[in-house]
CSV table of C-alpha atoms in Angstrom, one decimal:
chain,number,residue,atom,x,y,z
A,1,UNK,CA,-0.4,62.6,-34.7
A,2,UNK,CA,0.5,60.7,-31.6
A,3,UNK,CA,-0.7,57.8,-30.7
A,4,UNK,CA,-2.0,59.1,-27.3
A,5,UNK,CA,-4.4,61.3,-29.5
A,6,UNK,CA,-6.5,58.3,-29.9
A,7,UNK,CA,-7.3,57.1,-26.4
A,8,UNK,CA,-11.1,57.6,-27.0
A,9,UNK,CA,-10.1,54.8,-29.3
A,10,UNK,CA,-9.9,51.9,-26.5
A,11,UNK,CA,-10.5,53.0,-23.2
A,12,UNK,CA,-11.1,49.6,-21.5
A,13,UNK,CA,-14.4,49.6,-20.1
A,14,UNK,CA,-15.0,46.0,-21.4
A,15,UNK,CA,-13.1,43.6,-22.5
A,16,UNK,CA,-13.5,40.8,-25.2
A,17,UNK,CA,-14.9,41.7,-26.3
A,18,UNK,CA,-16.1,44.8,-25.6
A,19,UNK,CA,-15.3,41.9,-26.5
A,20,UNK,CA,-14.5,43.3,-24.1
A,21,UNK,CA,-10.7,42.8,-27.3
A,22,UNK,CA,-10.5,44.7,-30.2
A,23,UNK,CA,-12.4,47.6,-31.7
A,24,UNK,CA,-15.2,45.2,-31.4
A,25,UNK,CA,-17.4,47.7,-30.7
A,26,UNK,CA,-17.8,51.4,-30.1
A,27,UNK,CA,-20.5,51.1,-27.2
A,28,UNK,CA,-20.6,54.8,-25.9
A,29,UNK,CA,-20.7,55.3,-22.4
A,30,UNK,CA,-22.0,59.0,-22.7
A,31,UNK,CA,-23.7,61.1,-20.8
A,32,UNK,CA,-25.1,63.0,-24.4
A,33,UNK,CA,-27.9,60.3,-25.7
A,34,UNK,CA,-26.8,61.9,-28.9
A,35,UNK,CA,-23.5,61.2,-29.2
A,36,UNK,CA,-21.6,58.9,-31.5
A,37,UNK,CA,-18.8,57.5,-29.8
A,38,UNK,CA,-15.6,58.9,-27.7
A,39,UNK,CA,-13.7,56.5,-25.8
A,40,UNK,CA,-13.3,52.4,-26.3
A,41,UNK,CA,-13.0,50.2,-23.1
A,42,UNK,CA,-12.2,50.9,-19.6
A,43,UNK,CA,-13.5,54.1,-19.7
A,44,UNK,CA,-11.6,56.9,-18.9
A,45,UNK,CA,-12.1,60.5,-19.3
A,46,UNK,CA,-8.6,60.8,-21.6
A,47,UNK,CA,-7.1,64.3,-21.4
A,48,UNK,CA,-5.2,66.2,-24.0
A,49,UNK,CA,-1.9,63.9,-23.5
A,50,UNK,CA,-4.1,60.1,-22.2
A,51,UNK,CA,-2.6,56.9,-23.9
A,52,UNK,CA,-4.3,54.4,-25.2
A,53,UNK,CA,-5.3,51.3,-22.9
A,54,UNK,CA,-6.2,47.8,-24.1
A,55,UNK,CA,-8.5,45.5,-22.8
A,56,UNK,CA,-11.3,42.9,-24.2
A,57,UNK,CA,-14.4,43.7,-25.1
A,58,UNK,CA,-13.0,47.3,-27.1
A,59,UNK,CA,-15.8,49.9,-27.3
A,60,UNK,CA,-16.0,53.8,-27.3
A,61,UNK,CA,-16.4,55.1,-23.7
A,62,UNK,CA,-16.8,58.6,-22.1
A,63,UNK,CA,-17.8,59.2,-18.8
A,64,UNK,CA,-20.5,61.5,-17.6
A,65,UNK,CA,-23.9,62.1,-15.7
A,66,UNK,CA,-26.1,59.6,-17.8
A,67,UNK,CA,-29.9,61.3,-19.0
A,68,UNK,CA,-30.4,58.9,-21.9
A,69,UNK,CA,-33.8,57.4,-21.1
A,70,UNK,CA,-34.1,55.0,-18.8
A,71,UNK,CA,-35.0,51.4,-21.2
A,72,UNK,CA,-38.8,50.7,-22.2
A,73,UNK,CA,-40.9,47.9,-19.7
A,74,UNK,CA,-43.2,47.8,-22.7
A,75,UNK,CA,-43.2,43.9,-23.9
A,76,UNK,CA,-42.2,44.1,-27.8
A,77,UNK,CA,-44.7,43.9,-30.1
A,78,UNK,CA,-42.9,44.0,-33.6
A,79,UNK,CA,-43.4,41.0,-35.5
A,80,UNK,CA,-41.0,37.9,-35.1
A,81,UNK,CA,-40.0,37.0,-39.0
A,82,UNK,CA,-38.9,33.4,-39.1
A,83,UNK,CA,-37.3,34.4,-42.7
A,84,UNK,CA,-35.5,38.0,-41.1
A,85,UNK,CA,-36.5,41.2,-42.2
A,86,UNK,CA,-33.2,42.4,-43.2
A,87,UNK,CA,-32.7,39.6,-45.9
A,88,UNK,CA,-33.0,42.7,-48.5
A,89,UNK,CA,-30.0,43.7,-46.8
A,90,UNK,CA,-28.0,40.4,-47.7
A,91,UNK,CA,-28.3,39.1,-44.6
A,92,UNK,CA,-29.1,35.6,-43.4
A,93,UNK,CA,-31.9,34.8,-41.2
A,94,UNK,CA,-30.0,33.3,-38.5
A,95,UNK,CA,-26.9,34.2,-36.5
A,96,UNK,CA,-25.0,31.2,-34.7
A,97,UNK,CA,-21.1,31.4,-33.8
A,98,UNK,CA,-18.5,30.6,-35.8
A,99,UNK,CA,-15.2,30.6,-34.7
A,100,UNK,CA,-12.5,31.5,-37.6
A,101,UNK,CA,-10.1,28.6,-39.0
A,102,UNK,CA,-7.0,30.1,-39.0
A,103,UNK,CA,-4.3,29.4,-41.3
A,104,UNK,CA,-2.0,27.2,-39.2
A,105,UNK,CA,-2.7,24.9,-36.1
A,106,UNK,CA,-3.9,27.1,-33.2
A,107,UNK,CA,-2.6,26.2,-29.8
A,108,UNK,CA,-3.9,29.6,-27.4
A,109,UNK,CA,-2.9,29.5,-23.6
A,110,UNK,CA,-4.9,30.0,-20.7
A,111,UNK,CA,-3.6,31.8,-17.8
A,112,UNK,CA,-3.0,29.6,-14.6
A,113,UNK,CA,-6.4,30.2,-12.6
A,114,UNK,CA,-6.9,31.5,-9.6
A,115,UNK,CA,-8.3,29.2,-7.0
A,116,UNK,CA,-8.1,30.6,-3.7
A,117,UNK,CA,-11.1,32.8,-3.0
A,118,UNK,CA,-9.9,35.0,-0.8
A,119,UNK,CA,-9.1,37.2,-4.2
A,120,UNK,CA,-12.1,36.2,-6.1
A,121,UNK,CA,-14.1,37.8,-3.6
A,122,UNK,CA,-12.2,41.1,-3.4
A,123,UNK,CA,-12.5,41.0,-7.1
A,124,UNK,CA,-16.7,41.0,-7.1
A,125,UNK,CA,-16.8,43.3,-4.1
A,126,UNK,CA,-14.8,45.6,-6.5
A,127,UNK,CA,-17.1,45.4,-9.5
A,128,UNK,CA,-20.0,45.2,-7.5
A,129,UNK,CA,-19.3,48.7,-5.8
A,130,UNK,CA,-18.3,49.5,-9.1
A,131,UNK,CA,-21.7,48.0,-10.6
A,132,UNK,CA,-23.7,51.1,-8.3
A,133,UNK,CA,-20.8,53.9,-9.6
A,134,UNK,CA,-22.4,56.9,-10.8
A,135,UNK,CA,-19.7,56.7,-14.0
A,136,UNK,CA,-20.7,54.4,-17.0
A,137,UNK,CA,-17.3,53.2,-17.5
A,138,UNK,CA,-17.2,52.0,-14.2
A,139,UNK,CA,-20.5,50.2,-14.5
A,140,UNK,CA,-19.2,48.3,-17.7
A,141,UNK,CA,-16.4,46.5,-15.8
A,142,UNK,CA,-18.8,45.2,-13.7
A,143,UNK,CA,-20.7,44.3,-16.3
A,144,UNK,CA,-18.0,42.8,-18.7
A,145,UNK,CA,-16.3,40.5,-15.7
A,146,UNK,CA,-20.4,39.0,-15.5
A,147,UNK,CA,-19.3,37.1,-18.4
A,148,UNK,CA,-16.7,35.1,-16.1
A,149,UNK,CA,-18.4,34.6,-13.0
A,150,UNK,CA,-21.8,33.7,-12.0
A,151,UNK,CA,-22.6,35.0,-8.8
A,152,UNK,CA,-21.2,38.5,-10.2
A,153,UNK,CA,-23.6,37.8,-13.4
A,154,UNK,CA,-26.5,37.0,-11.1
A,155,UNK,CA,-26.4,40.5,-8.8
A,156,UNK,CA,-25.2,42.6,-12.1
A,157,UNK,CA,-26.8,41.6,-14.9
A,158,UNK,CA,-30.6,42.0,-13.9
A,159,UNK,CA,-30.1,46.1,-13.3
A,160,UNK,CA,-27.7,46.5,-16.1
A,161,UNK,CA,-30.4,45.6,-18.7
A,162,UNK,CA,-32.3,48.3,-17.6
A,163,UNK,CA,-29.2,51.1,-16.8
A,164,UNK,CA,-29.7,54.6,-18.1
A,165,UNK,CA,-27.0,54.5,-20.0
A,166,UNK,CA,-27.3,52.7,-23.5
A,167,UNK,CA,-23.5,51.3,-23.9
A,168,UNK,CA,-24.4,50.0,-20.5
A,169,UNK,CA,-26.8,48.1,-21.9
A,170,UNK,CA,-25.8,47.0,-24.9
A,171,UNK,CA,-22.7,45.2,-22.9
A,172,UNK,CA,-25.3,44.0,-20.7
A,173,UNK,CA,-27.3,42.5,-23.5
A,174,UNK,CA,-23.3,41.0,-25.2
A,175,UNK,CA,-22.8,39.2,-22.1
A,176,UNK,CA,-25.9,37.3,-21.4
A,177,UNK,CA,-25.6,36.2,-25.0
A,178,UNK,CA,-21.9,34.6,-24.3
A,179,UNK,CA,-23.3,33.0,-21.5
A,180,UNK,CA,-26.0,31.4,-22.8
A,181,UNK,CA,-28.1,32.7,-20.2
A,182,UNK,CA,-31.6,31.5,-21.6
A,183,UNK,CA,-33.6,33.1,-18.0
A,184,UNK,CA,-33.3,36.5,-19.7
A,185,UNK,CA,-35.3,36.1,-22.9
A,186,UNK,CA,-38.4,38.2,-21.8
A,187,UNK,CA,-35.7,40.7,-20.9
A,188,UNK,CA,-34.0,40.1,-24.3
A,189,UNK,CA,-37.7,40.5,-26.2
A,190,UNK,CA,-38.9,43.9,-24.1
A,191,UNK,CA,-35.0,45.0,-25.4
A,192,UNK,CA,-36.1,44.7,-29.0
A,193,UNK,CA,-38.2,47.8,-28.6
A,194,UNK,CA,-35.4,50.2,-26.6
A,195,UNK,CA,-34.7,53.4,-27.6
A,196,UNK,CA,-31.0,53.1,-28.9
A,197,UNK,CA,-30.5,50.9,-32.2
A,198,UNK,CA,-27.4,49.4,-30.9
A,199,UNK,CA,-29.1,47.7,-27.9
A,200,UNK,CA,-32.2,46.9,-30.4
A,201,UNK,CA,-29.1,45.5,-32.6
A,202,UNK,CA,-28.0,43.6,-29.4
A,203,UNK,CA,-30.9,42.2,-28.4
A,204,UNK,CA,-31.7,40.4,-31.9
A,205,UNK,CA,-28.2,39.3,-32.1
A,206,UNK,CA,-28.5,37.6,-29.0
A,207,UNK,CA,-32.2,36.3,-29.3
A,208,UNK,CA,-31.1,34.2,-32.7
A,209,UNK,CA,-27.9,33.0,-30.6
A,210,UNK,CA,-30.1,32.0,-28.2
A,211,UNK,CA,-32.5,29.9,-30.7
A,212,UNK,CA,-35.5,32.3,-31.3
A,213,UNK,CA,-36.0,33.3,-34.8
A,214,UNK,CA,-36.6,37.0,-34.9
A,215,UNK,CA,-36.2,39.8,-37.0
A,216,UNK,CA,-33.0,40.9,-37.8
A,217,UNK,CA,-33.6,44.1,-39.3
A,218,UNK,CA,-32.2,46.4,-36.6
A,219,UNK,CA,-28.7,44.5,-36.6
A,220,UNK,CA,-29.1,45.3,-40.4
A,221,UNK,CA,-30.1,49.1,-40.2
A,222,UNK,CA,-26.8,49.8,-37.5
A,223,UNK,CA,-24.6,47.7,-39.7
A,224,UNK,CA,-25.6,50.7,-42.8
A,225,UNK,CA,-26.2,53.0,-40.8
A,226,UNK,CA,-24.0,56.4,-40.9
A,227,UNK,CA,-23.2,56.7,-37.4
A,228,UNK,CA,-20.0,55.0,-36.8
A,229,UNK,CA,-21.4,54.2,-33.0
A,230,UNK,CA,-24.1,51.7,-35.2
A,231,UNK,CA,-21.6,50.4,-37.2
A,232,UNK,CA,-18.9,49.6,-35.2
A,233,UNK,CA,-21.5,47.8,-32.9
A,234,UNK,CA,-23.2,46.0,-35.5
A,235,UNK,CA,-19.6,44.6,-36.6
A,236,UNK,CA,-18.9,43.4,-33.2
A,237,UNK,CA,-22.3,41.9,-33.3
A,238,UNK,CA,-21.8,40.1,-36.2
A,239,UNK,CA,-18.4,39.4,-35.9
A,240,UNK,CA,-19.4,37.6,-32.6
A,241,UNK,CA,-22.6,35.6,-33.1
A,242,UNK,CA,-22.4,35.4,-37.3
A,243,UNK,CA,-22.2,32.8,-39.8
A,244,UNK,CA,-19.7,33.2,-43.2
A,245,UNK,CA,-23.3,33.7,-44.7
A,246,UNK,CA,-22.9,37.2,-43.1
A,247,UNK,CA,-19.2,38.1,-44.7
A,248,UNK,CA,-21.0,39.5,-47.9
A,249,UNK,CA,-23.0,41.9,-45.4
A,250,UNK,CA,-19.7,43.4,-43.6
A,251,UNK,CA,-18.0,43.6,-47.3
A,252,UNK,CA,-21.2,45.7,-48.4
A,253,UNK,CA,-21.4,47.6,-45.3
A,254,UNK,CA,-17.8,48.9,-45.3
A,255,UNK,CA,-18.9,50.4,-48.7
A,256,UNK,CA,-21.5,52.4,-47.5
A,257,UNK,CA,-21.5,56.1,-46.5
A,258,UNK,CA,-20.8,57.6,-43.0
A,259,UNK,CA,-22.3,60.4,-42.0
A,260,UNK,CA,-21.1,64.2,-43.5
A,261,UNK,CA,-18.4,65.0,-41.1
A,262,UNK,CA,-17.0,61.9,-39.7
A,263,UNK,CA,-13.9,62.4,-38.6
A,264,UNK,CA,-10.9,60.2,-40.8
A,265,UNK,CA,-9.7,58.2,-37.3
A,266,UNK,CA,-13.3,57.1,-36.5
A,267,UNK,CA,-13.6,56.1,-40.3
A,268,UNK,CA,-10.8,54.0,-40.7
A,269,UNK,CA,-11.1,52.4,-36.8
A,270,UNK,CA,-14.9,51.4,-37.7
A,271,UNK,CA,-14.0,50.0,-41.3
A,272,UNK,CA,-10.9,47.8,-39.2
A,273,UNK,CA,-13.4,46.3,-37.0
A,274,UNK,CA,-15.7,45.3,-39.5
A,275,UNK,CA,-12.6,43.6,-41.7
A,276,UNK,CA,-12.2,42.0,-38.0
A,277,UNK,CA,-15.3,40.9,-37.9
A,278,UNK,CA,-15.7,39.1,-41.6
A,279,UNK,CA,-12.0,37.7,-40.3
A,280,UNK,CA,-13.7,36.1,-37.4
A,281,UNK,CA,-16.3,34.1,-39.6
A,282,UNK,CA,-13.8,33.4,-41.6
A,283,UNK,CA,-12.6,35.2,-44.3
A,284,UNK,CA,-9.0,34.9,-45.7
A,285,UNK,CA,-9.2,38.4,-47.3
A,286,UNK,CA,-10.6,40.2,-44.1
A,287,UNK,CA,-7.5,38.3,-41.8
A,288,UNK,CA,-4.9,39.7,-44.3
A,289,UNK,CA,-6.5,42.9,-44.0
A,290,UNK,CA,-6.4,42.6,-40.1
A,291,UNK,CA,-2.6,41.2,-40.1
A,292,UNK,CA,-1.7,44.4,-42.5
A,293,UNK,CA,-3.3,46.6,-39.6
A,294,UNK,CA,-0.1,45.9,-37.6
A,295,UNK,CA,2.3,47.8,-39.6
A,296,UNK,CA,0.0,50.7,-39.8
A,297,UNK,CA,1.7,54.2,-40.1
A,298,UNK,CA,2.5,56.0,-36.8
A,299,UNK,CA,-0.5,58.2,-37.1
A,300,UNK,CA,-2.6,55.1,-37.5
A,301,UNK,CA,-1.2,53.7,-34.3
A,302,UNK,CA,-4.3,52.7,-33.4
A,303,UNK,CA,-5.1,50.4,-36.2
A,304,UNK,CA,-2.0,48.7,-35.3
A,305,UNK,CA,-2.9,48.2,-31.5
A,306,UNK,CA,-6.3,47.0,-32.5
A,307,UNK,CA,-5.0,44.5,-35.1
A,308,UNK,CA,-2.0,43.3,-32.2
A,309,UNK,CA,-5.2,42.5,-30.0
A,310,UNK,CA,-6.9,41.4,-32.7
A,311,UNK,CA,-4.9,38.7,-34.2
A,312,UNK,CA,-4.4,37.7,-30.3
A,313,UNK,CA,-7.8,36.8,-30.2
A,314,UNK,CA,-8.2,34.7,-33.6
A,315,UNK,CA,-5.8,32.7,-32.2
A,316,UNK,CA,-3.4,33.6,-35.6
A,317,UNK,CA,-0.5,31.4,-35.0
A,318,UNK,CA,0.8,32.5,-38.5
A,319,UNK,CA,2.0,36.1,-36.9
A,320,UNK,CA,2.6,35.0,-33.6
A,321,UNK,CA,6.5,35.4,-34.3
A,322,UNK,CA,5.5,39.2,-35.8
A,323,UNK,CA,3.9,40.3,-32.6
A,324,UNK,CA,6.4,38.5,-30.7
A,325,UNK,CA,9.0,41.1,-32.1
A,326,UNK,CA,6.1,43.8,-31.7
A,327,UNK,CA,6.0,43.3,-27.8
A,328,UNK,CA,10.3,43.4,-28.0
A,329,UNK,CA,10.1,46.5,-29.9
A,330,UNK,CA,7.6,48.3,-27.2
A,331,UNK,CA,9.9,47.1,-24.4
A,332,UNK,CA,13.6,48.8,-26.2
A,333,UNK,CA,10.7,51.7,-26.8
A,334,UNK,CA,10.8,51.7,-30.3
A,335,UNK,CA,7.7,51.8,-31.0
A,336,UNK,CA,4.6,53.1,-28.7
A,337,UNK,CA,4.0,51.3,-25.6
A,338,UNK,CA,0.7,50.6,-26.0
A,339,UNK,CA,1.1,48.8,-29.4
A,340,UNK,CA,3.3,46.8,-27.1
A,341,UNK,CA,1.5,45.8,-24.6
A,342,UNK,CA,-1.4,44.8,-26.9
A,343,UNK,CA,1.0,42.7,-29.0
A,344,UNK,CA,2.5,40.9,-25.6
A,345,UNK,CA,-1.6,39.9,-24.8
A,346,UNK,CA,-2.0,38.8,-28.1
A,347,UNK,CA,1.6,36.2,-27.4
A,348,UNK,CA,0.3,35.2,-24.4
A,349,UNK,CA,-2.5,33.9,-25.8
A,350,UNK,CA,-1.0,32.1,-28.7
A,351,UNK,CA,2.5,31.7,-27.5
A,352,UNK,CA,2.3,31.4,-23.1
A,353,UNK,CA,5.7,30.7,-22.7
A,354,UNK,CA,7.5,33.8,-25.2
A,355,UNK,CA,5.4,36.0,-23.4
A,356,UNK,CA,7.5,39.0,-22.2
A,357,UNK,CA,5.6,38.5,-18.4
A,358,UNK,CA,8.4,40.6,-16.7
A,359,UNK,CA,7.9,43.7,-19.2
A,360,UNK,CA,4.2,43.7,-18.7
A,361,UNK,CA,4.2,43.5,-15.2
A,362,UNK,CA,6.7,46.5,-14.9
A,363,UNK,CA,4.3,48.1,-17.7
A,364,UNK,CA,1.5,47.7,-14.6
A,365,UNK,CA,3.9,50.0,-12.1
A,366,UNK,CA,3.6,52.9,-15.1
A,367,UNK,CA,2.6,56.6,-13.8
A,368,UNK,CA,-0.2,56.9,-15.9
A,369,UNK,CA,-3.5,54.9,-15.1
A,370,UNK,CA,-4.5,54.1,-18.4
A,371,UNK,CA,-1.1,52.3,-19.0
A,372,UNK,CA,-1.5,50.5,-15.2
A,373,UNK,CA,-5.5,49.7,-16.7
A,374,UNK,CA,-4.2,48.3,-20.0
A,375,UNK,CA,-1.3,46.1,-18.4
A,376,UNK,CA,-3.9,44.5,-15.7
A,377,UNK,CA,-6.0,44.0,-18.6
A,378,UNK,CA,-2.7,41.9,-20.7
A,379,UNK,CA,-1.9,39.8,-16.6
A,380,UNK,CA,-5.6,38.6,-17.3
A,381,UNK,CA,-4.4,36.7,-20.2
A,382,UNK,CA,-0.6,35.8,-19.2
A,383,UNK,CA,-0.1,32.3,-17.8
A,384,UNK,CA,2.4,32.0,-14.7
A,385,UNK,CA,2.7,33.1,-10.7
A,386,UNK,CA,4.6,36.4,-11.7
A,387,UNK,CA,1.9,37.8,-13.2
A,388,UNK,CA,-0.6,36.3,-10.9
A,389,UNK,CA,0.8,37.9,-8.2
A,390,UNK,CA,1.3,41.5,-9.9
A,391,UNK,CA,-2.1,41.2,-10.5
A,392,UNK,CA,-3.8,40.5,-7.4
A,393,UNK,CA,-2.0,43.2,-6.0
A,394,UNK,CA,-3.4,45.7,-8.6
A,395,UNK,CA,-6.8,45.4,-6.8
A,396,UNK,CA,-5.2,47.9,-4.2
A,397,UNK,CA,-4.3,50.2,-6.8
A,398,UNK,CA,-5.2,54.2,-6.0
A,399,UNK,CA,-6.8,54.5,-9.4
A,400,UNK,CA,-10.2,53.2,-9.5
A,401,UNK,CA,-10.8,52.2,-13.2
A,402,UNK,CA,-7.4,50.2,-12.8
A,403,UNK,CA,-8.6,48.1,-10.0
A,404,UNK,CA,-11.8,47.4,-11.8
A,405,UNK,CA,-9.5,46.0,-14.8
A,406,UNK,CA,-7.8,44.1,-12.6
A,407,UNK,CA,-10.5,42.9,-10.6
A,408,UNK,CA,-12.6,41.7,-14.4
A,409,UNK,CA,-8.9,40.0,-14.9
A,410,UNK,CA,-8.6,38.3,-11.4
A,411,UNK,CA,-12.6,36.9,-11.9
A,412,UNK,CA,-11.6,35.9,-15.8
A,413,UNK,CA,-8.8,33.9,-15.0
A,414,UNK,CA,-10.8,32.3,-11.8
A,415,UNK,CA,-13.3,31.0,-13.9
């Protein structure tokens, strides 16, 4: 199996995150409110020979006409449980970041940012068209790049709360939590009662980050639950706003049962982003785990480009020289290019000046979209005027999930 087979894997719709990242999250963008998951970030409707884009915030996307029901204005009335109903679960009453200690001394570059605003406002005019786009994936850029700038967060974030679609949402829901953004908690509350367990998930996650003590049970029930959708979110969830006291939860969740059926790719991709998510509170088992997901097996190439962005994102100085040689590899195409280019974002984060800027921004002139999506995605993150430039003129690109990428980028590194 090639490694294109798995574009539903990351299609970049956020970034971090959706984090967004990694496989953070399988948010799905789909127009079937039944369906598990399908696609991963910047949301692209992959065809039979699509590669694999990268991006921030990872989570399942497929585009479509949205008839999920629209979110519940009904104020929640389940009880708030100072102690956390999902304590039978192992899990802790409160969630609060904590960033992982990794192994050596972690020195992670910013990208030079862009001042002039000129570009800063083509970027939000971008993402605010795209924030009224009739596809979900385009919807999530806007959505993810709220995270960076505040007068995008300010016009977006209010109607994405309430969007049709429930990956929309749940994004939605991510962001105002990263932000701190304390003006939405009635929103947050009314969430806790919507009808998709992942936003219900959210909305808990983000209401103990934000100080209220509430119960946790829903981020418990998607972290068990057999829909890898639920899982994969609940990781991200945890991953993000957890405390070590939650690694004994992700070890006993990657233990249970998925539902009859599952297929073996979305197994093994949910199961890698809850060992990312233990490694982000800390875990010295879960990171080895994560740094062994970059020599997966050529039908696991998508382990691998999850672990390249992964490790990237811990700020793991101990394998910066492995993905160093990833990203060189990709470029004498010896190994997939999009295991490369998530390996070169992953060195410009942790290593700004070995970062192969030259082979990403030729990477961003590729034929295919989701390549051009993935690279914009990677300029975000690299440091220097090069790639500055390559980017900003990325926001002219024909394809119009690649200048939403770029635009999220141009906002991220403006902030």
């Amino acid at each position: 199996m090639q490694l294109g087979d798995y574009a539903w894997v990351v299609n970049k719709a956020p970034s971090l995150w959706m984090l967004m990242g990694l496989m953070s999250g399988c948010v799905t963008l789909s127009d079937d409110p039944e369906a598990s998951q399908s696609w991963r970030m910047a949301g692209g409707s992959p065809g039979a020979d699509a590669r694999m884009p990268g991006g921030a915030m990872r989570s399942s996307v497929s585009t479509g006409t949205v008839v999920e029901p629209a979110v519940s204005s009904t104020p929640a009335v389940e009880p708030v449980s100072p102690s956390g109903g999902a304590s039978n679960h192992g899990m802790p009453s409160g969630l609060a970041p904590n960033p992982i200690e990794p192994p050596t001394s972690v020195v992670v570059g910013s990208p030079n940012p862009i001042q002039a605003e000129g570009p800063l406002a083509q970027a939000r005019t971008i993402l605010l068209e795209a924030a009224r786009d009739a596809a979900p994936a385009m919807r999530a850029h806007a959505v993810e790049a709220a995270e960076f700038d505040a007068t995008l967060a300010n016009r977006v974030l209010p109607i994405a709360l309430r969007d049709a679609n429930r990956g929309v949402r749940f994004i939605a829901v991510v962001v105002v939590a990263r932000r701190g953004d304390g003006a939405y908690l009635p929103v947050l509350e009314r969430l806790r009662v919507d009808p998709a367990l992942s936003v219900r998930a959210a909305a808990v996650a983000a209401l103990s980050h934000l100080g209220r003590k509430v119960d946790r049970t829903p981020l418990a029930e998607a972290a068990f639950s057999e829909t890898p959708e639920h899982r994969a979110n609940a990781a991200m969830l945890i991953g993000a706003f957890g405390t070590q006291d939650d690694v004994r939860l992700l070890r006993e969740a990657s233990s249970s049962p998925f539902a009859v059926g599952t297929p073996e790719a979305q197994r093994r991709i949910v199961e890698f982003g809850l060992a990312v998510a233990a490694a982000e509170l800390g875990d010295p088992d879960a990171l080895e785990s994560v740094r062994a997901g970059v020599f997966a097996p050529e039908e696991q190439g998508e382990l691998a480009l999850l672990a390249c962005e992964a490790l990237g994102r811990l700020g793991d100085q101990t394998y910066a020289g492995v993905l160093e040689e990833r990203a060189l590899r990709a470029a004498s195409d010896e190994i997939p290019l999009e295991i490369g280019l998530a390996a070169a974002g992953a060195v410009a984060q942790l290593r700004p000046g070995r970062a192969p800027v030259a082979w990403v921004i030729e990477s961003a002139s590729h034929d295919q979209p989701l390549i051009r999506q993935q690279s914009a995605a990677i300029l975000g993150l690299t440091a220097g005027s090069e790639a500055e430039t390559k980017l900003l003129g990325m926001l002219q690109d024909p394809d119009p999930l690649v200048r939403a990428s770029a635009a999220v980028s141009v906002l991220r590194r403006g902030r």
